[in-house]
Tab-separated table of N, CA and C in Angstrom:
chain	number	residue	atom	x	y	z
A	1094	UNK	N	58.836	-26.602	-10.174
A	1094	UNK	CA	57.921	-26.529	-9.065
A	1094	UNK	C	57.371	-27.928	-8.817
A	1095	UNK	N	57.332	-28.553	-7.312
A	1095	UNK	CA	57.144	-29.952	-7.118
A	1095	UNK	C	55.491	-29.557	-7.075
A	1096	UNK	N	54.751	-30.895	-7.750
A	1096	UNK	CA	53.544	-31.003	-8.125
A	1096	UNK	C	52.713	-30.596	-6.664
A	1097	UNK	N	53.825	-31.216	-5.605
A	1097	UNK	CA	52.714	-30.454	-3.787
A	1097	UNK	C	52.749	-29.012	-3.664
A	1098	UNK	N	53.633	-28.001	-4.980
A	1098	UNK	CA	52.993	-26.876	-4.539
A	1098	UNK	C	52.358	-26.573	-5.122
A	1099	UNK	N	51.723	-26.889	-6.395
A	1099	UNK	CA	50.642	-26.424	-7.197
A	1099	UNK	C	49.369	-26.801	-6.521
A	1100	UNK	N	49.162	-28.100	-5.611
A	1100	UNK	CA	48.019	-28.319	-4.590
A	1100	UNK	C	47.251	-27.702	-3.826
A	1101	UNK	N	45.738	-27.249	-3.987
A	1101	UNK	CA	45.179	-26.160	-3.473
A	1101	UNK	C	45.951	-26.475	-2.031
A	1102	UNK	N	45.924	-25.832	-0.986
A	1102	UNK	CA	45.973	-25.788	0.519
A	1102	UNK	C	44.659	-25.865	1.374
A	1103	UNK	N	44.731	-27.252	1.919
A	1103	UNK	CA	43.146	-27.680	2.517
A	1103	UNK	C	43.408	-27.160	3.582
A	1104	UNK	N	42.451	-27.188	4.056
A	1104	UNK	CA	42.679	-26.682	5.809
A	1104	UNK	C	42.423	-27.845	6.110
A	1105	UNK	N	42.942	-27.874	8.022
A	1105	UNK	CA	43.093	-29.268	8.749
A	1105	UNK	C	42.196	-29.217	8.950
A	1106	UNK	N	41.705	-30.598	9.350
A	1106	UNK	CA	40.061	-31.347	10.062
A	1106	UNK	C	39.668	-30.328	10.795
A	1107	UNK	N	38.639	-30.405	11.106
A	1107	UNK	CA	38.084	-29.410	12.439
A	1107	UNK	C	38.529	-30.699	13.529
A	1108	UNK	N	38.433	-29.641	14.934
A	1108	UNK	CA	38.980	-30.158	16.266
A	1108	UNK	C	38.016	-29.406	17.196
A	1109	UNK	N	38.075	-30.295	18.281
A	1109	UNK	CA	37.202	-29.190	19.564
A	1109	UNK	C	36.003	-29.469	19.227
A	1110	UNK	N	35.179	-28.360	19.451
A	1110	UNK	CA	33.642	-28.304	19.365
A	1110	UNK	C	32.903	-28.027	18.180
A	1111	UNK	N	34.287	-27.724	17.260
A	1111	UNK	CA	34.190	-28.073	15.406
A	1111	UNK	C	33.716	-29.365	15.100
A	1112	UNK	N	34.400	-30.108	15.875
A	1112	UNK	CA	34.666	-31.395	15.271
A	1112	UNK	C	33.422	-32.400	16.178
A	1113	UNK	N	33.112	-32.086	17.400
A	1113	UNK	CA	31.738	-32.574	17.773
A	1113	UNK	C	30.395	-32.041	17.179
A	1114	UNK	N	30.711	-30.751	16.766
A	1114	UNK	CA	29.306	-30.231	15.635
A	1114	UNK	C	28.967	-31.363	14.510
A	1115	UNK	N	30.315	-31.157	13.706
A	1115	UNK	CA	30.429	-32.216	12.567
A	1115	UNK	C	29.776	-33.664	13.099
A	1116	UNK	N	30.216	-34.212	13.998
A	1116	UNK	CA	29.805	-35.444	14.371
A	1116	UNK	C	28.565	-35.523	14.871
A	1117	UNK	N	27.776	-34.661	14.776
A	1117	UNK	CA	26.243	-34.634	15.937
A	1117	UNK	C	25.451	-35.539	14.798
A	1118	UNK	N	25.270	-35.538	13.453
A	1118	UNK	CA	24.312	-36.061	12.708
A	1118	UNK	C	24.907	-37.210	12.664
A	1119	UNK	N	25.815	-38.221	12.960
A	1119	UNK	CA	26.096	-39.466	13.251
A	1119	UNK	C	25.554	-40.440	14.317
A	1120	UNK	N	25.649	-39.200	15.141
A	1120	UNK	CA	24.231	-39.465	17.028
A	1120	UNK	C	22.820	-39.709	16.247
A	1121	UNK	N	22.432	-38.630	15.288
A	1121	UNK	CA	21.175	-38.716	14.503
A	1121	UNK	C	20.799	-40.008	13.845
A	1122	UNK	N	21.640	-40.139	13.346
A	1122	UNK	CA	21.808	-41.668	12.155
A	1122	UNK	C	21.328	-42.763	13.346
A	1123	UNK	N	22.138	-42.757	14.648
A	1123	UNK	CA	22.263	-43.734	15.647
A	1123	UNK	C	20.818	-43.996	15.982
A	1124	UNK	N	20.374	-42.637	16.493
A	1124	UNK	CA	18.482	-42.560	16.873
A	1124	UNK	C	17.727	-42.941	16.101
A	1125	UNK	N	18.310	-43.463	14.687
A	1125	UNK	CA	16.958	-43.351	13.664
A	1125	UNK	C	16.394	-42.547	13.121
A	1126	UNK	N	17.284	-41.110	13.434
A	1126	UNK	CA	16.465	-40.348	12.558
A	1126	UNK	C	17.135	-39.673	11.014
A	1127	UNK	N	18.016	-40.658	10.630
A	1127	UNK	CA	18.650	-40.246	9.426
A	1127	UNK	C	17.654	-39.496	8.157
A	1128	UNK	N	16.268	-39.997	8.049
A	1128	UNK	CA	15.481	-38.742	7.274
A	1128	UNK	C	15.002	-38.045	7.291
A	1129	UNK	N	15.790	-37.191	8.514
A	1129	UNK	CA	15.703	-35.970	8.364
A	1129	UNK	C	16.699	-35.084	7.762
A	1130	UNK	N	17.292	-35.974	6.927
A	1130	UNK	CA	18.525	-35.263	6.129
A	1130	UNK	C	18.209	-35.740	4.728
A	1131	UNK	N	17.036	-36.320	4.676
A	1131	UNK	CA	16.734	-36.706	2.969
A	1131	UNK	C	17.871	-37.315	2.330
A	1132	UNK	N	17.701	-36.363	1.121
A	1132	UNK	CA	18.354	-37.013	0.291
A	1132	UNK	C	19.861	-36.605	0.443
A	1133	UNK	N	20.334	-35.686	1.088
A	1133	UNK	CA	21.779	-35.048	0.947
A	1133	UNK	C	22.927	-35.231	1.815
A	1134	UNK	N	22.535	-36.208	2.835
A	1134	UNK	CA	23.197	-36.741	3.584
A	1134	UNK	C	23.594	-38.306	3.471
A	1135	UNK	N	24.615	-39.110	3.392
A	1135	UNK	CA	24.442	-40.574	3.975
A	1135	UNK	C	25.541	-40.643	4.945
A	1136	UNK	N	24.862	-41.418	5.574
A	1136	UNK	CA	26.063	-42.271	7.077
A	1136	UNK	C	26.942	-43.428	6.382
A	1137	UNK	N	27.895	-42.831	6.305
A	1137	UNK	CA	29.523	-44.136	5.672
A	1137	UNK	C	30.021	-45.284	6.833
A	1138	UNK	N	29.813	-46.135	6.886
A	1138	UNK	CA	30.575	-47.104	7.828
A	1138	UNK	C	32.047	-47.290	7.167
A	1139	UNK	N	33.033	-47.269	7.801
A	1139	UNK	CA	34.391	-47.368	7.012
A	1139	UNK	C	35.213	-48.076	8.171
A	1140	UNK	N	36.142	-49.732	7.776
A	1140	UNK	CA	36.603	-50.433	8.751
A	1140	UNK	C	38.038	-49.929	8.629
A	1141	UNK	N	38.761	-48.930	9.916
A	1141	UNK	CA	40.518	-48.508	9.916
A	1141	UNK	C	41.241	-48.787	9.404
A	1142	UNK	N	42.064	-48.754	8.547
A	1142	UNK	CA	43.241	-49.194	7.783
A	1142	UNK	C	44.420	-49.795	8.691
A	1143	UNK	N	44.087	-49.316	9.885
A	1143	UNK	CA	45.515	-49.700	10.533
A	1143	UNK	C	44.828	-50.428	11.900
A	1144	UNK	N	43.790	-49.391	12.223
A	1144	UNK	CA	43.205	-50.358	13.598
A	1144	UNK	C	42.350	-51.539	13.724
A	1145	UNK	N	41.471	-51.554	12.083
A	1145	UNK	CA	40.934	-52.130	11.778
A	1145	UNK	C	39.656	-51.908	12.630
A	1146	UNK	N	39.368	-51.232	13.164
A	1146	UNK	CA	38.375	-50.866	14.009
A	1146	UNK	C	37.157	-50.369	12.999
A	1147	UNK	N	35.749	-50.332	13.193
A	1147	UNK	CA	34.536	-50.126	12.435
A	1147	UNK	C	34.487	-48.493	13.247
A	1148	UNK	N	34.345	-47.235	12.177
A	1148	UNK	CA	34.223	-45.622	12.061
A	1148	UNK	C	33.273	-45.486	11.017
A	1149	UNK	N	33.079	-44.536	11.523
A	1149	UNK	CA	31.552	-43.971	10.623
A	1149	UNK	C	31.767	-42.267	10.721
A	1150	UNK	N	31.335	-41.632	9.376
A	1150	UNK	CA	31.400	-40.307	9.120
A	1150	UNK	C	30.317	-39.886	8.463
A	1151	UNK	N	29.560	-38.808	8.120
A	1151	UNK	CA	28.598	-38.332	7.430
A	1151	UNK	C	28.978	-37.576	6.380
A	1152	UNK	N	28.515	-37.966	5.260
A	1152	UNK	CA	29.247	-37.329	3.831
A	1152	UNK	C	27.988	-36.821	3.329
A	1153	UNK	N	28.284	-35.144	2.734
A	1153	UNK	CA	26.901	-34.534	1.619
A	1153	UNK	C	26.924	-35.713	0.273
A	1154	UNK	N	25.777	-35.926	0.203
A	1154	UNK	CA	25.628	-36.695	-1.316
A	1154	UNK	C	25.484	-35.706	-2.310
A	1155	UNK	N	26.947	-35.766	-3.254
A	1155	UNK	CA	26.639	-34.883	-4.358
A	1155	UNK	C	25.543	-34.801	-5.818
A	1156	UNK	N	25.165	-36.639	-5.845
A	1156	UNK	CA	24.578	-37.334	-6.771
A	1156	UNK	C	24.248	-37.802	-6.184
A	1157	UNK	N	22.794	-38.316	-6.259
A	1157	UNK	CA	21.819	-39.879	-6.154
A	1157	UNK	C	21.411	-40.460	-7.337
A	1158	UNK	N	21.974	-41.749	-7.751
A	1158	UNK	CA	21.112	-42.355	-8.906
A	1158	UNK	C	20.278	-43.293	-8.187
A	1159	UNK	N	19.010	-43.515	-8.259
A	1159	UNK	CA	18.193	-44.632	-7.942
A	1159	UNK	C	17.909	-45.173	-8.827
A	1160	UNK	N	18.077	-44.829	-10.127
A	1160	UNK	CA	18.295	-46.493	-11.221
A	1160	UNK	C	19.229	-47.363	-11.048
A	1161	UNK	N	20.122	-46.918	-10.718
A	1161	UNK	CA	21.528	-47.875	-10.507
A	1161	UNK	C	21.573	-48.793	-9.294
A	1162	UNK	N	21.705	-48.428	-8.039
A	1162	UNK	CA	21.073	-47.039	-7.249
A	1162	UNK	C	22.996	-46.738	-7.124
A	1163	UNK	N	23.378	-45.672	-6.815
A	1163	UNK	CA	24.545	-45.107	-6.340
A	1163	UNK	C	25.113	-44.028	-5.878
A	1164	UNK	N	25.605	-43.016	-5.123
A	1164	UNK	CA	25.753	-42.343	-4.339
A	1164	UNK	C	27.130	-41.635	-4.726
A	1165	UNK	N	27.209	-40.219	-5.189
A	1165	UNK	CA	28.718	-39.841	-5.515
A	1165	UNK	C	28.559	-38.815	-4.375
A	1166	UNK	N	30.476	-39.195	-3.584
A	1166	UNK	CA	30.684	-38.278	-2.627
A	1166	UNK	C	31.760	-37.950	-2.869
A	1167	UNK	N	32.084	-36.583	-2.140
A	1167	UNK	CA	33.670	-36.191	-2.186
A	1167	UNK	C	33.859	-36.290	-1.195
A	1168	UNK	N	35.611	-36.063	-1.299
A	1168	UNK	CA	36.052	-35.919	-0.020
A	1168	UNK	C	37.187	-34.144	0.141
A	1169	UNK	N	35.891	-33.042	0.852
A	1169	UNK	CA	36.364	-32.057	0.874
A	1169	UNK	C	37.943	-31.522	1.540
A	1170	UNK	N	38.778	-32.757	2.453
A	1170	UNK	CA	39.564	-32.387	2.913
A	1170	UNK	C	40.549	-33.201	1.957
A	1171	UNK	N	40.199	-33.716	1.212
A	1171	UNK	CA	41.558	-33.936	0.237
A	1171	UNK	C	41.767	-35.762	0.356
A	1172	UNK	N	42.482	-35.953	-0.589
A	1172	UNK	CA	42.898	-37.555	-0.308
A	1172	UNK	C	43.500	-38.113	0.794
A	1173	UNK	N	43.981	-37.261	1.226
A	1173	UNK	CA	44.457	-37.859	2.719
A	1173	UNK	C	43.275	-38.009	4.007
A	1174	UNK	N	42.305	-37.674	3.467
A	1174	UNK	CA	41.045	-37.902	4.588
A	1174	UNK	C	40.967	-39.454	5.053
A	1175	UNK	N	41.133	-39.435	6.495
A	1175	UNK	CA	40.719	-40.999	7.037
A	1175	UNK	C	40.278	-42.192	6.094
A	1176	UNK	N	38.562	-41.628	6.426
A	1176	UNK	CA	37.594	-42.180	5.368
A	1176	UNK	C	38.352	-42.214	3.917
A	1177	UNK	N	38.949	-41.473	3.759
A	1177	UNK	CA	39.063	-41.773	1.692
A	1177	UNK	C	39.926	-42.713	2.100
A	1178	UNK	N	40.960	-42.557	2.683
A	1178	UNK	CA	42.095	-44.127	2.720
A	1178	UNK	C	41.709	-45.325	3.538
A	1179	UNK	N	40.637	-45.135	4.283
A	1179	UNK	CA	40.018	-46.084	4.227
A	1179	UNK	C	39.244	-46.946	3.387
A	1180	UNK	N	38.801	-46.483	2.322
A	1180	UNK	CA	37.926	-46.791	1.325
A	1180	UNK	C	39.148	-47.459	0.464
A	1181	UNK	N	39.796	-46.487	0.236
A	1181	UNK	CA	40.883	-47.288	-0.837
A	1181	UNK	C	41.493	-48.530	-0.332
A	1182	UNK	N	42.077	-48.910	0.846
A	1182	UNK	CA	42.028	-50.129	1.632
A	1182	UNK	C	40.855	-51.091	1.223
A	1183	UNK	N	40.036	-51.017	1.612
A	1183	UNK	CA	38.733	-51.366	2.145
A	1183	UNK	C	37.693	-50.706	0.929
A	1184	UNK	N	37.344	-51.195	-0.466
A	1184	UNK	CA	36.376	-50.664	-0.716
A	1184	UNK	C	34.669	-51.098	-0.745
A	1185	UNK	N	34.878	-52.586	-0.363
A	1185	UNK	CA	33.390	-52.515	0.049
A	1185	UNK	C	33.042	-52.514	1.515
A	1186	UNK	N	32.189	-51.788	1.549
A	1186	UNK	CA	31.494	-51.269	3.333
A	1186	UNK	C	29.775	-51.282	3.186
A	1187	UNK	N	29.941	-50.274	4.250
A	1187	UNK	CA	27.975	-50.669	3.944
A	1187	UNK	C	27.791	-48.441	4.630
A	1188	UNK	N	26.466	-48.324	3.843
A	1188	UNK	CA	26.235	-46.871	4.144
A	1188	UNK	C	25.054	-47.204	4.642
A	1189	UNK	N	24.283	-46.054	5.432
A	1189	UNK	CA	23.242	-45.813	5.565
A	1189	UNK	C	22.351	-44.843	5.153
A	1190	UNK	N	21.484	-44.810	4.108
A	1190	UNK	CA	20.806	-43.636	3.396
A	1190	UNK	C	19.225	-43.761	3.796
A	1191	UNK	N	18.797	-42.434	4.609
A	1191	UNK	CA	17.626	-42.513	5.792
A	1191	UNK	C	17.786	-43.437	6.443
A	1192	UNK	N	16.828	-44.316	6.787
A	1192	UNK	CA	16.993	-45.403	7.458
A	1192	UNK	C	17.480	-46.346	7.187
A	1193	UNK	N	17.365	-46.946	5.674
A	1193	UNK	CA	17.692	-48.000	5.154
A	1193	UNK	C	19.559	-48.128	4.430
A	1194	UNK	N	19.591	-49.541	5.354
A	1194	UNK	CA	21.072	-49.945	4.979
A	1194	UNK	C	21.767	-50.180	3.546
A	1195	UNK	N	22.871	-50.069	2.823
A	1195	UNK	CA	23.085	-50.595	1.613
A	1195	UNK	C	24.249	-51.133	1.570
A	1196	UNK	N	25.044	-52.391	1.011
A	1196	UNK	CA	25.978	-52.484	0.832
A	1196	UNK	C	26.426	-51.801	-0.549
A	1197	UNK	N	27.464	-51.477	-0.422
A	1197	UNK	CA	28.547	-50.756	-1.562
A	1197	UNK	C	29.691	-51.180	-1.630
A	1198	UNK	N	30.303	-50.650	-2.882
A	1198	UNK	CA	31.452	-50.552	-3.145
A	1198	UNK	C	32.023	-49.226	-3.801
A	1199	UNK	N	33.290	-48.533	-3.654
A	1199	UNK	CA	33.531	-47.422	-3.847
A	1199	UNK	C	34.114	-47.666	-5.449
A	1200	UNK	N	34.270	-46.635	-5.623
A	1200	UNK	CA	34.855	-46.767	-6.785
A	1200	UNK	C	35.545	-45.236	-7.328
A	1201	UNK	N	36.457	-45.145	-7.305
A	1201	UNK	CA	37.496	-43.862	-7.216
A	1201	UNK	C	36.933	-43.095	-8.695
A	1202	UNK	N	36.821	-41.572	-8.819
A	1202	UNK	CA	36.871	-41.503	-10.115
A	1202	UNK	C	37.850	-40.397	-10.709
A	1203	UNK	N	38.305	-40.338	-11.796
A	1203	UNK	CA	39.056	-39.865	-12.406
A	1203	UNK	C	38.839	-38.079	-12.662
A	1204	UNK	N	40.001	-37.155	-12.260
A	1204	UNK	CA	39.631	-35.319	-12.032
A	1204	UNK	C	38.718	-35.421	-13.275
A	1205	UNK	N	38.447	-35.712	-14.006
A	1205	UNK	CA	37.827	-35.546	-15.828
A	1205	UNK	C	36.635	-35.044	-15.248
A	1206	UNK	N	36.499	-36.378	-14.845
A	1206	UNK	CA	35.024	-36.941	-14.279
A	1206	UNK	C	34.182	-35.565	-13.030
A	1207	UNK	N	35.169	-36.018	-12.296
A	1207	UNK	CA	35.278	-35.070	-10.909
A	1207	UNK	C	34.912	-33.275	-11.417
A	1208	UNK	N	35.309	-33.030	-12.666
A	1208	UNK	CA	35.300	-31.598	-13.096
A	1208	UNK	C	33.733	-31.624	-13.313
A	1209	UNK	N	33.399	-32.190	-14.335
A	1209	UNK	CA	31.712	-32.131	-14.657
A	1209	UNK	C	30.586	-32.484	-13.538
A	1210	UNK	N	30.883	-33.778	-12.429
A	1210	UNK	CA	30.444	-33.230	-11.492
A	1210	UNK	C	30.400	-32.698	-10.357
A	1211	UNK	N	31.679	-31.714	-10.151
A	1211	UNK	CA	30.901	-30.182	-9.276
A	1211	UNK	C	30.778	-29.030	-10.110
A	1212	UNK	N	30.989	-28.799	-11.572
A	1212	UNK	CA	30.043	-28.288	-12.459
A	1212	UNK	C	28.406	-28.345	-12.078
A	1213	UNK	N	28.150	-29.518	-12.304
A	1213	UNK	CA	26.764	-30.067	-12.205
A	1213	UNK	C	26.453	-29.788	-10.811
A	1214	UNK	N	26.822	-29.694	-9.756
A	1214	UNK	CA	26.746	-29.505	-8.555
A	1214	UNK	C	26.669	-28.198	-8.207
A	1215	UNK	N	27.249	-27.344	-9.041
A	1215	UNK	CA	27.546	-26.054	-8.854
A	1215	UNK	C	25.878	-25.115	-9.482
A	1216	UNK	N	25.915	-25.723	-10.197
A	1216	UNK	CA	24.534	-25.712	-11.372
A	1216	UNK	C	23.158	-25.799	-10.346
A	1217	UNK	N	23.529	-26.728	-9.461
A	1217	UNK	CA	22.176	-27.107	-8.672
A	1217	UNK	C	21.882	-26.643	-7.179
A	1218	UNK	N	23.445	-26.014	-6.572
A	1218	UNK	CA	23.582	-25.618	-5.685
A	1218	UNK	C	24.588	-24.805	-5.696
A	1219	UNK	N	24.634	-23.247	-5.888
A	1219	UNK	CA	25.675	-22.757	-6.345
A	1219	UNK	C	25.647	-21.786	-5.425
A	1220	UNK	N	25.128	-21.406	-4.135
A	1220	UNK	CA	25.765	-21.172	-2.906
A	1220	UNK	C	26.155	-21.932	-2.518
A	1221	UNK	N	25.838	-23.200	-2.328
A	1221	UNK	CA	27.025	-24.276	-1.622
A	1221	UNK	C	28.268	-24.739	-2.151
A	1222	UNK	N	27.968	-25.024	-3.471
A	1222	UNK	CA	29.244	-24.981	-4.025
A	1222	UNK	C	30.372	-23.775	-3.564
A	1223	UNK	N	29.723	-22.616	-3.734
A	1223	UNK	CA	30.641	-21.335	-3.956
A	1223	UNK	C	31.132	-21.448	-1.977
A	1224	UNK	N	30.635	-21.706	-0.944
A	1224	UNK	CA	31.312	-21.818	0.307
A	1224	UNK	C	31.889	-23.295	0.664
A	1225	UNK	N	31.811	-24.228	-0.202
A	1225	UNK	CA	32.445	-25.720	-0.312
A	1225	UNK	C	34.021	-25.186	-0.351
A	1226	UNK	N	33.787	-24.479	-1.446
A	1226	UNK	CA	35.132	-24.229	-2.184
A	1226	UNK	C	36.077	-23.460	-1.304
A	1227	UNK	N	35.375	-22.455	-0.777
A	1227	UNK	CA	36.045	-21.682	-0.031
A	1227	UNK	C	36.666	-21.990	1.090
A	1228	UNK	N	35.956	-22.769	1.799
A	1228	UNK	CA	36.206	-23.751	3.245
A	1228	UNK	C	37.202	-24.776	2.659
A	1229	UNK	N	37.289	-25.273	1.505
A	1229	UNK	CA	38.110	-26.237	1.347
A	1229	UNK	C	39.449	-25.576	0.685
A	1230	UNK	N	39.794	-24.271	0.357
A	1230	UNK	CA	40.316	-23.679	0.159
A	1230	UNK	C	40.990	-23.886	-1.241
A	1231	UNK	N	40.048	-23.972	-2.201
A	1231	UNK	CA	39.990	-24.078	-3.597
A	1231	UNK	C	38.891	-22.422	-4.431
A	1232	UNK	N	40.057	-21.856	-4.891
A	1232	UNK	CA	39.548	-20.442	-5.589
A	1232	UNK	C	38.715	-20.874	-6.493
A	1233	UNK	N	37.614	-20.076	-6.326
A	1233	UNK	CA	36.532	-20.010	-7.443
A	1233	UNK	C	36.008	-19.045	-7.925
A	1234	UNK	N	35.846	-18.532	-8.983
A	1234	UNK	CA	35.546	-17.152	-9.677
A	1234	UNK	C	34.192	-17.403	-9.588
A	1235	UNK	N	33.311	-17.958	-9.442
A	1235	UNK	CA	31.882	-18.261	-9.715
A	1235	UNK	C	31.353	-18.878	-11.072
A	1236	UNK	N	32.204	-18.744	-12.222
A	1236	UNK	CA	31.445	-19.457	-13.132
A	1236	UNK	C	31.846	-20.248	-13.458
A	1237	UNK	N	31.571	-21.585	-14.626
A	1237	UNK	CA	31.622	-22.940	-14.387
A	1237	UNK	C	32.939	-23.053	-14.905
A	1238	UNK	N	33.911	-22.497	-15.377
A	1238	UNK	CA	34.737	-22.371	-15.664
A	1238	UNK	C	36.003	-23.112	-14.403
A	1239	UNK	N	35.501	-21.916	-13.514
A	1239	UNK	CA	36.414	-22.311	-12.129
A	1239	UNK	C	35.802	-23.700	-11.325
A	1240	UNK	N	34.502	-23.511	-11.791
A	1240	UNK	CA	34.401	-24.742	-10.800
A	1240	UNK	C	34.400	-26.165	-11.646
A	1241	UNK	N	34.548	-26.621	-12.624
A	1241	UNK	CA	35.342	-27.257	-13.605
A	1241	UNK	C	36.839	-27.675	-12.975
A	1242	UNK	N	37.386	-26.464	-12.759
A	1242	UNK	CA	39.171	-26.635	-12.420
A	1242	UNK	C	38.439	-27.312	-10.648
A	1243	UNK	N	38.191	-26.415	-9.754
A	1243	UNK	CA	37.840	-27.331	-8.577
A	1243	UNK	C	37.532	-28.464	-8.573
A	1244	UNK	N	37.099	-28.816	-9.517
A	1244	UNK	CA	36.056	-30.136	-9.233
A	1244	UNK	C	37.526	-31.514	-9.471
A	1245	UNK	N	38.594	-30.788	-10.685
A	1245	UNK	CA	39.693	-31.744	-10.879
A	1245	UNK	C	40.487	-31.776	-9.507
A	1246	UNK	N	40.886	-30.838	-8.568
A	1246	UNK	CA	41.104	-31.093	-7.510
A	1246	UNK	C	40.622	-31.119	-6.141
A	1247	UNK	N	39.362	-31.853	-6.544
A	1247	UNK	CA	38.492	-32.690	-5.253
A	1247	UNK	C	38.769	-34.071	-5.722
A	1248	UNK	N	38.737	-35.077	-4.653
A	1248	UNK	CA	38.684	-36.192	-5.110
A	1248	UNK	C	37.280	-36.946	-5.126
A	1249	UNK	N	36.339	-37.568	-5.686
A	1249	UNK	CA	34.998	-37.848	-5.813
A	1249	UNK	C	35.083	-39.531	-6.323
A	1250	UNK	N	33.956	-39.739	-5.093
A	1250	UNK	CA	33.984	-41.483	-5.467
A	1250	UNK	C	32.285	-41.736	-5.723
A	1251	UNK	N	32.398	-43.159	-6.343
A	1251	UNK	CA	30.714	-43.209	-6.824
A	1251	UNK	C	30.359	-44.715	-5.524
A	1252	UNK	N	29.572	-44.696	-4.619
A	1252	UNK	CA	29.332	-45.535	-4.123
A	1252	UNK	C	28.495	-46.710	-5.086
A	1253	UNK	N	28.399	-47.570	-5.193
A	1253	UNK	CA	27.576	-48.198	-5.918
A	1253	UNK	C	26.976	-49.625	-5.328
A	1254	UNK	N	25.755	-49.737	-4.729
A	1254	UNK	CA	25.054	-50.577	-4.582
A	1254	UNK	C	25.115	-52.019	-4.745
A	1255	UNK	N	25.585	-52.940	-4.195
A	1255	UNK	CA	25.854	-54.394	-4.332
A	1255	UNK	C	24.452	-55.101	-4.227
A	1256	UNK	N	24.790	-56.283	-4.614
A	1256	UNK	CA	23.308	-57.465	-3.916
A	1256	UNK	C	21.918	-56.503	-5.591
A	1257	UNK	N	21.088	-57.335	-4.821
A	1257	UNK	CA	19.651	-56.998	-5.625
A	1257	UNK	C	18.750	-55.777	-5.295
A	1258	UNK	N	19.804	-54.822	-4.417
A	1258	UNK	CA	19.336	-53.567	-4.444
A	1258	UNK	C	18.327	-53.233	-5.788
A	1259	UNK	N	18.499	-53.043	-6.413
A	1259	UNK	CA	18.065	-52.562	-7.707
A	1259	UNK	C	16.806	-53.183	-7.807
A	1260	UNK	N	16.908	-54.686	-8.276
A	1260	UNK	CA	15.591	-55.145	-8.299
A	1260	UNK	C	14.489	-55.083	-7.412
A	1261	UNK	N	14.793	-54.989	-6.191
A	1261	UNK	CA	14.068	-54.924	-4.947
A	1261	UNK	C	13.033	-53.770	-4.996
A	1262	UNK	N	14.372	-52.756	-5.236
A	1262	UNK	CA	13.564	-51.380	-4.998
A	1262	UNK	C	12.553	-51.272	-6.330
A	1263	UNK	N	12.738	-51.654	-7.557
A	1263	UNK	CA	12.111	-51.284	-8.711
A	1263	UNK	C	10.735	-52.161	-8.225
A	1264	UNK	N	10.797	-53.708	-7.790
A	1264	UNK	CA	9.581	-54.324	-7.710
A	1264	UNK	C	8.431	-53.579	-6.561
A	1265	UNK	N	9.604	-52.912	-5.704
A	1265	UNK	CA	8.518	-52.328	-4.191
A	1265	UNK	C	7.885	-50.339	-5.077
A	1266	UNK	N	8.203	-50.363	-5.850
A	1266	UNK	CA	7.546	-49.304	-6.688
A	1266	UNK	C	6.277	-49.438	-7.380
């Protein structure tokens, strides 16, 4: 059996008035009003792999560290998502979390990794987890068991904060 059929089956992007829903909190980001999505949202700037053109998408933040500071996101439609091969091209960009800008760099992480956190994710939000999964079309029995195996086939990157982020924010505390 070739390893693409053991691959959950993602469903395609949304299109139509799917796909302008999805995009409305990017208009938001634009107005300034990115905190109104707190902590669980950030705005990704990502430059085309091929057009080289500057795109922007809105990703759930699965993790926030503000010691570090850094940002772990997945990417629910699979590695072939725009944005993820953009990143892999291109891994430093700049996000926007509420209002304030950050430069980053991505940093890919390994299914190991990826298993414990949407475990941990599952733990903290386990209706969302349990319709993540479903929409992304990865079976989940509900206990951490299954979402362990999901979490190895999501792909999950850790944004991580460039420049004196860190110090900045610790001294303005």
């Amino acid at each position: 059996m070739a390893a693409r059929d053991t691959e959950p089956r993602r469903p395609r992007p949304p299109s139509g008035w799917r796909r302008l829903a999805l995009r409305l909190p990017i208009l938001l980001y634009r107005a300034g009003l990115g905190p109104l999505f707190g902590k669980r949202l950030l705005l990704l700037h990502h430059t085309g792999r091929v057009s080289g053109l500057d795109r922007m998408t809105v990703l759930e933040v699965v993790s926030f560290d503000p010691a570090e500071p850094s940002w772990t996101v997945a990417s629910g439609f699979g590695a072939g998502a725009d944005w993820y091969l953009n990143l892999r091209a291109q891994p430093q960009t700049l996000i926007r979390f509420g209002n304030r800008p950050h430069a980053v760099t991505a940093h890919f992480l390994p299914p190991e990794e990826g298993s414990d956190i949407m475990a941990g994710y599952a733990c903290r939000h386990p209706r969302t987890a349990r319709r993540l999964c479903a929409f992304t079309g990865l079976p989940v029995a509900g206990g951490e068991a299954s979402f362990r195996e999901a979490g190895q086939a999501v792909p999950f990157m850790r944004l991580e904060a460039s420049g004196g982020y860190g110090r900045a924010a610790r001294r303005n505390s």
